mmCIF file of C-alpha atoms and ligand atoms in Angstrom:
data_model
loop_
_atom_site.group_PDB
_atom_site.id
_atom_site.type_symbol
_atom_site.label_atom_id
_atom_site.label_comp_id
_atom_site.label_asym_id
_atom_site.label_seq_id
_atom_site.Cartn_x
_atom_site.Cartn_y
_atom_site.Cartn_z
ATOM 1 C CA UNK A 1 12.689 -0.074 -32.453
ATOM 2 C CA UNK A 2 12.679 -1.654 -28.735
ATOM 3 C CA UNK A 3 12.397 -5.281 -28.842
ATOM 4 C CA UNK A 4 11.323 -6.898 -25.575
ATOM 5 C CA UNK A 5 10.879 -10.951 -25.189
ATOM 6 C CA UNK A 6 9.766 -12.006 -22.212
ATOM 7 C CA UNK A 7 8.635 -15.543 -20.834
ATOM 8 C CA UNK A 8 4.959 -15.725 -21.541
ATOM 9 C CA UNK A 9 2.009 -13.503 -21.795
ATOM 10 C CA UNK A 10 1.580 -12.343 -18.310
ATOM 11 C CA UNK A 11 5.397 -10.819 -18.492
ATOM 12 C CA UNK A 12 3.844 -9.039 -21.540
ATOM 13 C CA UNK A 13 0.983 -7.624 -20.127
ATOM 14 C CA UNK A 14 2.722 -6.492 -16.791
ATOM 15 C CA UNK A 15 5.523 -4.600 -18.910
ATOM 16 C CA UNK A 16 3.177 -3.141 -21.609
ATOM 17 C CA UNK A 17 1.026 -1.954 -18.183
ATOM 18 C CA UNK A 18 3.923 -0.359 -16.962
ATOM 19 C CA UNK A 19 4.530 1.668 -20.005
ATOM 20 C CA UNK A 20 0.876 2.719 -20.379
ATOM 21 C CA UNK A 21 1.096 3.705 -16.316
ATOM 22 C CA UNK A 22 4.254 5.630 -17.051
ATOM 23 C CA UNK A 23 2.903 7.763 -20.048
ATOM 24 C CA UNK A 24 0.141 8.765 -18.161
ATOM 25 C CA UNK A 25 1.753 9.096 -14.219
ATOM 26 C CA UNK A 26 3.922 11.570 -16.489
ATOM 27 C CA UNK A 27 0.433 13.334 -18.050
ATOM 28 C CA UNK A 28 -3.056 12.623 -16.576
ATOM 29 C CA UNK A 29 -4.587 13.769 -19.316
ATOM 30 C CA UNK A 30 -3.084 11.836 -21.819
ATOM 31 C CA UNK A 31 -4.368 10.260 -24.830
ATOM 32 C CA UNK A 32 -4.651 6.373 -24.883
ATOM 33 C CA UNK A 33 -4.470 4.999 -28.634
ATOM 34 C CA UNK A 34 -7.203 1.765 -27.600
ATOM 35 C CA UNK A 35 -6.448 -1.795 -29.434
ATOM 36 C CA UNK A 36 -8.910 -4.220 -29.861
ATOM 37 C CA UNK A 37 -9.106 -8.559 -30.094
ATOM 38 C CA UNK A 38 -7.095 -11.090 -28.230
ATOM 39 C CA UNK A 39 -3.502 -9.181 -27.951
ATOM 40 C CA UNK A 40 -4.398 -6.184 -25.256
ATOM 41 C CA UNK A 41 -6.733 -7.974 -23.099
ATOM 42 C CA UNK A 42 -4.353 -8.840 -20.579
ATOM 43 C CA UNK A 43 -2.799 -5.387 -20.543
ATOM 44 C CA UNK A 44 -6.389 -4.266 -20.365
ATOM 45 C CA UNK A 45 -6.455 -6.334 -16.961
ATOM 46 C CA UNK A 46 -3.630 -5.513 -15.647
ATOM 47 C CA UNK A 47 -4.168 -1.999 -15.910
ATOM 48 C CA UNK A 48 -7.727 -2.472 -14.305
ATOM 49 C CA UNK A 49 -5.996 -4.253 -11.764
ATOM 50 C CA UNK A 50 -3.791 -1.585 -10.634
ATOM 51 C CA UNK A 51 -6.944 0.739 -10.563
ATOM 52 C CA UNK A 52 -8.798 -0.949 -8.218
ATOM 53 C CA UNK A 53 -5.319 -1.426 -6.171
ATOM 54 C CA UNK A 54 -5.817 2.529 -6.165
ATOM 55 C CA UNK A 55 -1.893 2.297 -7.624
ATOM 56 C CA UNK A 56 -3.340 3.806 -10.639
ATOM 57 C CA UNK A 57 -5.773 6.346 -11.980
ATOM 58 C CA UNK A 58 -6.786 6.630 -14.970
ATOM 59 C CA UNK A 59 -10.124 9.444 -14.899
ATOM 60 C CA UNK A 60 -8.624 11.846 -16.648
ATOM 61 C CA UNK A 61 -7.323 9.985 -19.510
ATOM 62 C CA UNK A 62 -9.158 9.596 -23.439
ATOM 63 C CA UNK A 63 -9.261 6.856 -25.524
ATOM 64 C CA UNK A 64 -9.609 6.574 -29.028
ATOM 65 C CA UNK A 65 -10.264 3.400 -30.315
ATOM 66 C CA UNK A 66 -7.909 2.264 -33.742
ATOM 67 C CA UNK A 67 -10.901 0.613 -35.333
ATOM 68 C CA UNK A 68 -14.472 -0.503 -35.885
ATOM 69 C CA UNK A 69 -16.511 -2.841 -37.928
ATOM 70 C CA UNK A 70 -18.916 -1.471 -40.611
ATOM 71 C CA UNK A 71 -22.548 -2.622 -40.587
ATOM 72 C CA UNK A 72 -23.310 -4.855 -37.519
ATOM 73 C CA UNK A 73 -26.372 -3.423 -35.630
ATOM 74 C CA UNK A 74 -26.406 -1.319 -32.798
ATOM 75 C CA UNK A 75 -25.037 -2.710 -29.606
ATOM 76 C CA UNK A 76 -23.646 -5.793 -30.917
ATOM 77 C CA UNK A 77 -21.752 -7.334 -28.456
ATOM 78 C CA UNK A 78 -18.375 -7.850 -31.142
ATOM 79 C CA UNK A 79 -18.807 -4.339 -32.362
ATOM 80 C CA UNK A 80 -15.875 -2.400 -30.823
ATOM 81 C CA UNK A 81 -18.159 0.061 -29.155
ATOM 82 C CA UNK A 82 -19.373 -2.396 -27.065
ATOM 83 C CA UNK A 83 -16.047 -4.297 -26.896
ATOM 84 C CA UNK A 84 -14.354 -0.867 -25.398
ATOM 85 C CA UNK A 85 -16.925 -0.367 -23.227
ATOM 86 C CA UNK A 86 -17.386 -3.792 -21.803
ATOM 87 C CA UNK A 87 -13.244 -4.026 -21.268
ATOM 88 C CA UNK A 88 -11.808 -1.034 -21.536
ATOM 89 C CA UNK A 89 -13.682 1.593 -20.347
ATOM 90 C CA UNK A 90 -16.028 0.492 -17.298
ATOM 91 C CA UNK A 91 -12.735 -1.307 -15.849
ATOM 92 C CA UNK A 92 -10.156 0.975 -16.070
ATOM 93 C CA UNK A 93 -12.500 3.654 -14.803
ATOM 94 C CA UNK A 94 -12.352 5.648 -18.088
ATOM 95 C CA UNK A 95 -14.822 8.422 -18.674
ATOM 96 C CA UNK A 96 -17.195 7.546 -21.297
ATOM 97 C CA UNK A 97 -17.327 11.068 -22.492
ATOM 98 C CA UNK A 98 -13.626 10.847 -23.327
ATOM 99 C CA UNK A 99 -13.604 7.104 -25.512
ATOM 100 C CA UNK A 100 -14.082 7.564 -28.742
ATOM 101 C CA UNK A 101 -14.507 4.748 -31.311
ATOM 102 C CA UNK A 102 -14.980 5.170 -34.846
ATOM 103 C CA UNK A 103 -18.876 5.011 -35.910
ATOM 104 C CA UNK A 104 -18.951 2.421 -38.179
ATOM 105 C CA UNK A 105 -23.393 2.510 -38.370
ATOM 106 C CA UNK A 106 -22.783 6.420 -40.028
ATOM 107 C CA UNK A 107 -24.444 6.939 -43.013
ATOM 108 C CA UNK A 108 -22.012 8.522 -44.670
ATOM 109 C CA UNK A 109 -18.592 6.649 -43.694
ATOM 110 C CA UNK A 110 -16.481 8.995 -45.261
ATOM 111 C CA UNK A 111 -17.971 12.225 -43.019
ATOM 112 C CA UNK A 112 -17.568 9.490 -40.046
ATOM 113 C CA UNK A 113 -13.983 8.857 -40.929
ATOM 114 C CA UNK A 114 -13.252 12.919 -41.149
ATOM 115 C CA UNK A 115 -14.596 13.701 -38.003
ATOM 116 C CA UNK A 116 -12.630 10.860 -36.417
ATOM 117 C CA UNK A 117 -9.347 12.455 -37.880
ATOM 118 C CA UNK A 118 -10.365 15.617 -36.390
ATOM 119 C CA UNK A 119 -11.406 14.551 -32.812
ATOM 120 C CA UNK A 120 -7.751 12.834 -32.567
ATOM 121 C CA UNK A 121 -6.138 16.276 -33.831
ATOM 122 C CA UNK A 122 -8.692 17.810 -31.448
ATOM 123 C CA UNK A 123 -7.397 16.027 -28.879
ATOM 124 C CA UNK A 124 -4.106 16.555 -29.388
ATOM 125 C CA UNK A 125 -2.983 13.350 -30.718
ATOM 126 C CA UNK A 126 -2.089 10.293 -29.481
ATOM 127 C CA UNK A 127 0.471 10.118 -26.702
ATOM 128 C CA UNK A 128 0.684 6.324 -26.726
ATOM 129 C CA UNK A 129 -0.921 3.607 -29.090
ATOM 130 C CA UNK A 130 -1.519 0.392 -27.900
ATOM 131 C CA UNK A 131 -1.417 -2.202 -31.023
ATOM 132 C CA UNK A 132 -1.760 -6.075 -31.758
ATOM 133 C CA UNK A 133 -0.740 -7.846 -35.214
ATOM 134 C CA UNK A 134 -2.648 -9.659 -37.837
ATOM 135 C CA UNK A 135 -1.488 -12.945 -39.165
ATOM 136 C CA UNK A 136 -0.633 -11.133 -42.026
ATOM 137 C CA UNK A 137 1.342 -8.253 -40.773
ATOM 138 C CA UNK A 138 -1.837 -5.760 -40.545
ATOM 139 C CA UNK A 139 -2.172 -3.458 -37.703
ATOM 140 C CA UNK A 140 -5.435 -1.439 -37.182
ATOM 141 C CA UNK A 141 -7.346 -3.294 -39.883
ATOM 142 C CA UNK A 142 -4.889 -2.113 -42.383
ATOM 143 C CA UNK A 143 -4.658 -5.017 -44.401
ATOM 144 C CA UNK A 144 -1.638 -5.861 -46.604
ATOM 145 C CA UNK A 145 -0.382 -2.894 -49.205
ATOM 146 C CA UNK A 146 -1.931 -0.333 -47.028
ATOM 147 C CA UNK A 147 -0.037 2.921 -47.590
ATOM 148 C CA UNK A 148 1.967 4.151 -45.274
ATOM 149 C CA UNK A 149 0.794 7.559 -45.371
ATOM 150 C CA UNK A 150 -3.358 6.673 -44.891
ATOM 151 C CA UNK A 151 -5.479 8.290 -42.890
ATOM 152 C CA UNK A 152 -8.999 6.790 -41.023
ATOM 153 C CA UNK A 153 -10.791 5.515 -43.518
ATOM 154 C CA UNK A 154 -13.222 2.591 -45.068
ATOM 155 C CA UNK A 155 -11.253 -1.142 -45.634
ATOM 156 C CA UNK A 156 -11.987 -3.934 -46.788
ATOM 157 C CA UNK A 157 -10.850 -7.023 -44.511
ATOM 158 C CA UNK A 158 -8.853 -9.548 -45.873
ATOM 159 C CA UNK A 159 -10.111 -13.306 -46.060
ATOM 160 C CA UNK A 160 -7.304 -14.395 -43.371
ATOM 161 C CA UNK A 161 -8.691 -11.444 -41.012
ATOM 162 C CA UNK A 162 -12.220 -12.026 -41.037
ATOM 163 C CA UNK A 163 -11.347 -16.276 -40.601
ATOM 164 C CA UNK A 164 -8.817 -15.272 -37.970
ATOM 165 C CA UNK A 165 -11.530 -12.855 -36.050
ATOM 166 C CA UNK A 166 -14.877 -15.479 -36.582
ATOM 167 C CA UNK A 167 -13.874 -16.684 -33.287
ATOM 168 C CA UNK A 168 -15.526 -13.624 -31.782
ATOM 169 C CA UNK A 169 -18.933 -14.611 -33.819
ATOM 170 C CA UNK A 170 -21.300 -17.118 -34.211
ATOM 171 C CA UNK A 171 -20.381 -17.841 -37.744
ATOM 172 C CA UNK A 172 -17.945 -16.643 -40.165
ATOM 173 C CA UNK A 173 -20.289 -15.214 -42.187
ATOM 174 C CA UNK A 174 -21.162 -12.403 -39.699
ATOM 175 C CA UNK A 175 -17.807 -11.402 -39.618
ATOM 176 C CA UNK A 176 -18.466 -7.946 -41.747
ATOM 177 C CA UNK A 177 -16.583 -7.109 -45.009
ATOM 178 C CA UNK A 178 -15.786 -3.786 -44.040
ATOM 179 C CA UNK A 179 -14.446 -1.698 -41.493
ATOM 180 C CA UNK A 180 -13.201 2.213 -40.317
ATOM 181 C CA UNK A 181 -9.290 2.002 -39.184
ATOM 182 C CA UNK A 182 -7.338 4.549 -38.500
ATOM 183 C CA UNK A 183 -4.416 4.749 -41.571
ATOM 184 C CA UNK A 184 -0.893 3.899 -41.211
ATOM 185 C CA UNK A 185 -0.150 7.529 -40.995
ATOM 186 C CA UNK A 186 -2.616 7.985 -38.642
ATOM 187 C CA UNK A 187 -0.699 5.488 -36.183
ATOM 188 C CA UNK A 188 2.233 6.884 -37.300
ATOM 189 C CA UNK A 189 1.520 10.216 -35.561
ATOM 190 C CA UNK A 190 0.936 8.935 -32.186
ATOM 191 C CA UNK A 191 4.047 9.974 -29.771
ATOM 192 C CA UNK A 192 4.610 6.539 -28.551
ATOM 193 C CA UNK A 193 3.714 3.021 -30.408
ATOM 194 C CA UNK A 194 3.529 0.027 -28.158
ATOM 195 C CA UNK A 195 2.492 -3.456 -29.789
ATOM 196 C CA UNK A 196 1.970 -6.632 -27.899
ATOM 197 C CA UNK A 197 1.493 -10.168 -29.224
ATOM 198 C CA UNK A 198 1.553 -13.323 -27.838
ATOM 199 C CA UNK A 199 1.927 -16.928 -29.135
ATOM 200 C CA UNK A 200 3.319 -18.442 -32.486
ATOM 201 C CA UNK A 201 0.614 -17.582 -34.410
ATOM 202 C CA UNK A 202 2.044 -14.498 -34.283
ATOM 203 C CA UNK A 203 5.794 -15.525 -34.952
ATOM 204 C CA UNK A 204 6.130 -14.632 -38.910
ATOM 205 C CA UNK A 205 4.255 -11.523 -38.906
ATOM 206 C CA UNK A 206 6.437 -10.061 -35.846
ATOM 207 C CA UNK A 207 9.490 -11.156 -37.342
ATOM 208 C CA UNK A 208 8.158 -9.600 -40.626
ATOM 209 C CA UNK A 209 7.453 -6.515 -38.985
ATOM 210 C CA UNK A 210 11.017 -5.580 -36.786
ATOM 211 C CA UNK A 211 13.608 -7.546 -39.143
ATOM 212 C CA UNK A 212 11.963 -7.628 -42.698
ATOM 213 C CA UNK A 213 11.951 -4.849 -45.013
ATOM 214 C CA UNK A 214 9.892 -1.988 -45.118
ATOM 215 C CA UNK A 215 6.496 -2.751 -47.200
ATOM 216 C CA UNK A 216 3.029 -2.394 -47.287
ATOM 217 C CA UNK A 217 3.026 -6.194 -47.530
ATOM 218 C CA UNK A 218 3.204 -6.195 -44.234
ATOM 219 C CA UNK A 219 1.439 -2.985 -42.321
ATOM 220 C CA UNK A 220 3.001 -3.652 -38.986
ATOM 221 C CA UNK A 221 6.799 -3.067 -40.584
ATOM 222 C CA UNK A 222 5.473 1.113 -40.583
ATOM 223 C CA UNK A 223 6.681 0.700 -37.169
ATOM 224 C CA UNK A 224 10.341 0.694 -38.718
ATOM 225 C CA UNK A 225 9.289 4.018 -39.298
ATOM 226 C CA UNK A 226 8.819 5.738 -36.169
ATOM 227 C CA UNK A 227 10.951 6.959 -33.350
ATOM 228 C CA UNK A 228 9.576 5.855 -30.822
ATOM 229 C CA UNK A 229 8.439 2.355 -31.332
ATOM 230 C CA UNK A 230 8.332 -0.566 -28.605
ATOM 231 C CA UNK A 231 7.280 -4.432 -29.595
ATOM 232 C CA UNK A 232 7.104 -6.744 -26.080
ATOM 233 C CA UNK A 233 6.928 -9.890 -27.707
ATOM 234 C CA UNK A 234 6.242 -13.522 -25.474
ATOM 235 C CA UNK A 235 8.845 -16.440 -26.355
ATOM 236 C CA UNK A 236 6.412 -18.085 -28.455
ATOM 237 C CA UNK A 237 5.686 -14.803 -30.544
ATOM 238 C CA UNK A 238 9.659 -13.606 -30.876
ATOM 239 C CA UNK A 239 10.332 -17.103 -32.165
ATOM 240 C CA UNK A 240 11.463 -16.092 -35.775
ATOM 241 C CA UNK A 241 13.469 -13.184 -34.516
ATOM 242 C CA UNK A 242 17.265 -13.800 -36.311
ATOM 243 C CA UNK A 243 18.145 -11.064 -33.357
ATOM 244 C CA UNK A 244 17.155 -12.510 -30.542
ATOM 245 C CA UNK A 245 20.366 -12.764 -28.421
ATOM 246 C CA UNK A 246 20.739 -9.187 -29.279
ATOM 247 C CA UNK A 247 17.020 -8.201 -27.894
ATOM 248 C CA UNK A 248 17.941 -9.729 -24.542
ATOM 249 C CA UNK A 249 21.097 -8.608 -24.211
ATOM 250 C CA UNK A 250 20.174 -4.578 -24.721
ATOM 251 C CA UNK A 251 16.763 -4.790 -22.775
ATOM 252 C CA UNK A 252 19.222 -6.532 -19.137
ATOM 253 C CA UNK A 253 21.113 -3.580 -20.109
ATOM 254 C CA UNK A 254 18.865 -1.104 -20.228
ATOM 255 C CA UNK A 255 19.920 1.381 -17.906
ATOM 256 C CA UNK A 256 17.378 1.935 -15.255
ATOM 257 C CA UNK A 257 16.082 5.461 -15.678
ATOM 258 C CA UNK A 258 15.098 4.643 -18.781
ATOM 259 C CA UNK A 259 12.700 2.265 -17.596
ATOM 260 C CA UNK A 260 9.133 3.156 -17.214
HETATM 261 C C1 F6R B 1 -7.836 -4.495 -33.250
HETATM 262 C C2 F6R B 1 -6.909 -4.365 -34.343
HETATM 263 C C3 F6R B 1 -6.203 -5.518 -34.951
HETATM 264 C C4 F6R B 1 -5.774 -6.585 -33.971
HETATM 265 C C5 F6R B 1 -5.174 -7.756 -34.714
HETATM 266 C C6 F6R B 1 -4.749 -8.869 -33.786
HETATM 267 O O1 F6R B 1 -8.303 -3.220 -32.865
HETATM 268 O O2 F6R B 1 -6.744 -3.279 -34.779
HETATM 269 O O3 F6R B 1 -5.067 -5.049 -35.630
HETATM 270 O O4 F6R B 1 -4.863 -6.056 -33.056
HETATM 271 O O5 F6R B 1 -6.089 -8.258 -35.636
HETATM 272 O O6 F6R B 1 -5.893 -9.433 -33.232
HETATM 273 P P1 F6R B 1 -5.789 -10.396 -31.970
HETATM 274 O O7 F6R B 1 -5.186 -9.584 -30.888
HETATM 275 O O8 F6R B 1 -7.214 -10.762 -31.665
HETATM 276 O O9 F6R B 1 -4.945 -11.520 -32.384
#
């Protein structure tokens, strides 16, 4: 895994932009693997800025969203739906048509999370997955002792997830129990995984994640996993990493055509 600490989030956001830009100045039609909360937002606005700069296009691309909440009504403003739409794709110029979030209102969640499987396959898969990290390790909302091998499916948020994310509501109680997230093995399958976080909150469960062992205990350490797997961490965030020296040291090295 590529470890990248930089001095704050802005660094973060710039570098995790350039990736995204890279992947898709390399394929216009590629397929944009869309987190949501806190983490991405300033990658979000970065890349937006760089549209309207006209250094960057982005019409051709599709999203698919990682995740959605099950059971708030239509158009809430914290649903993901309207989150993606509201930040991700009226800014970066994104065609509607081609954003797909999982529909968390179906009636039958299990038909929802099947079709959602097969729209990503449809589309080819991902070709690079932009991810934050849970408290407790999870990414996507797969919570602690997810398997590694799931698929989209119906969760159950953990207590320290729906505290963490009542921010975004009026009261913790309207956080909802449940949710659609792609599986572990869903992520798993994109081409490229790219997670930002930012701040010590974050410091245990990205240590967790690059240096501790593999477990479902902690979601995020699936990344261990794959081969192509980059974690641009903030100073604050990479503050429990025993490796740090080492992280540094490789990414001044790294030799320039293999940077995005
Ligand atoms: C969001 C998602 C979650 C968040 C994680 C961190 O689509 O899948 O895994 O990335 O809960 O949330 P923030 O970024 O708000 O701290």
């Amino acid at each position: 895994m590529e470890v990248i600490v930089l001095p704050g989030p802005d660094d973060v956001a710039r570098v995790a932009a350039d990736v995204v830009a890279d992947v898709v100045r390399r394929r216009p039609g590629a397929v944009l693997g869309l987190a949501t909360g806190s983490s991405p937002v300033g990658v979000y606005a970065e890349l937006a800025r760089r549209v309207t700069a006209g250094e960057l296009d982005l019409t051709g691309v599709s999203g698919f969203a990682l995740d959605e909440y099950v059971g708030l009504p239509a158009g809430h403003p914290e649903s993901y739906a309207a989150v993606i739409a509201r930040d991700v794709t009226g800014p970066l110029g994104l065609d509607p048509a081609r954003v797909h979030v999982p529909d968390g209102r179906a009636a039958d969640l299990e038909a929802a999370a099947e079709a959602y499987e097969q729209a990503l396959a449809d589309a080819g898969g991902v070709d690079v997955q932009l991810l934050g990290i849970g408290a407790n390790g999870h990414i996507g909302f797969n919570e602690p002792t997810s398997s590694f091998g799931s698929r989209t499916r119906l969760k159950t948020l953990a207590a320290r997830t729906r505290a963490d994310n009542a921010r975004f509501f009026t009261s913790p109680d309207e956080v909802p129990l449940h949710c659609l997230t792609q599986g572990l093995g869903t992520i798993l399958g994109a081409r490229r995984l790219l997670l930002v976080a930012q701040g010590s909150a974050k410091a245990e469960a990205v240590a967790a994640a690059v240096e501790g062992p593999l477990t479902s205990m902690v979601p995020a350490s699936a990344l261990q996993l794959h081969p192509r797997a980059t974690v641009v961490v903030d100073e604050e965030a990479a503050a429990r990493l025993t490796l740090l020296d080492h992280y540094r040291q490789v990414y001044a090295a790294k030799p320039d055509w293999q940077r995005p």
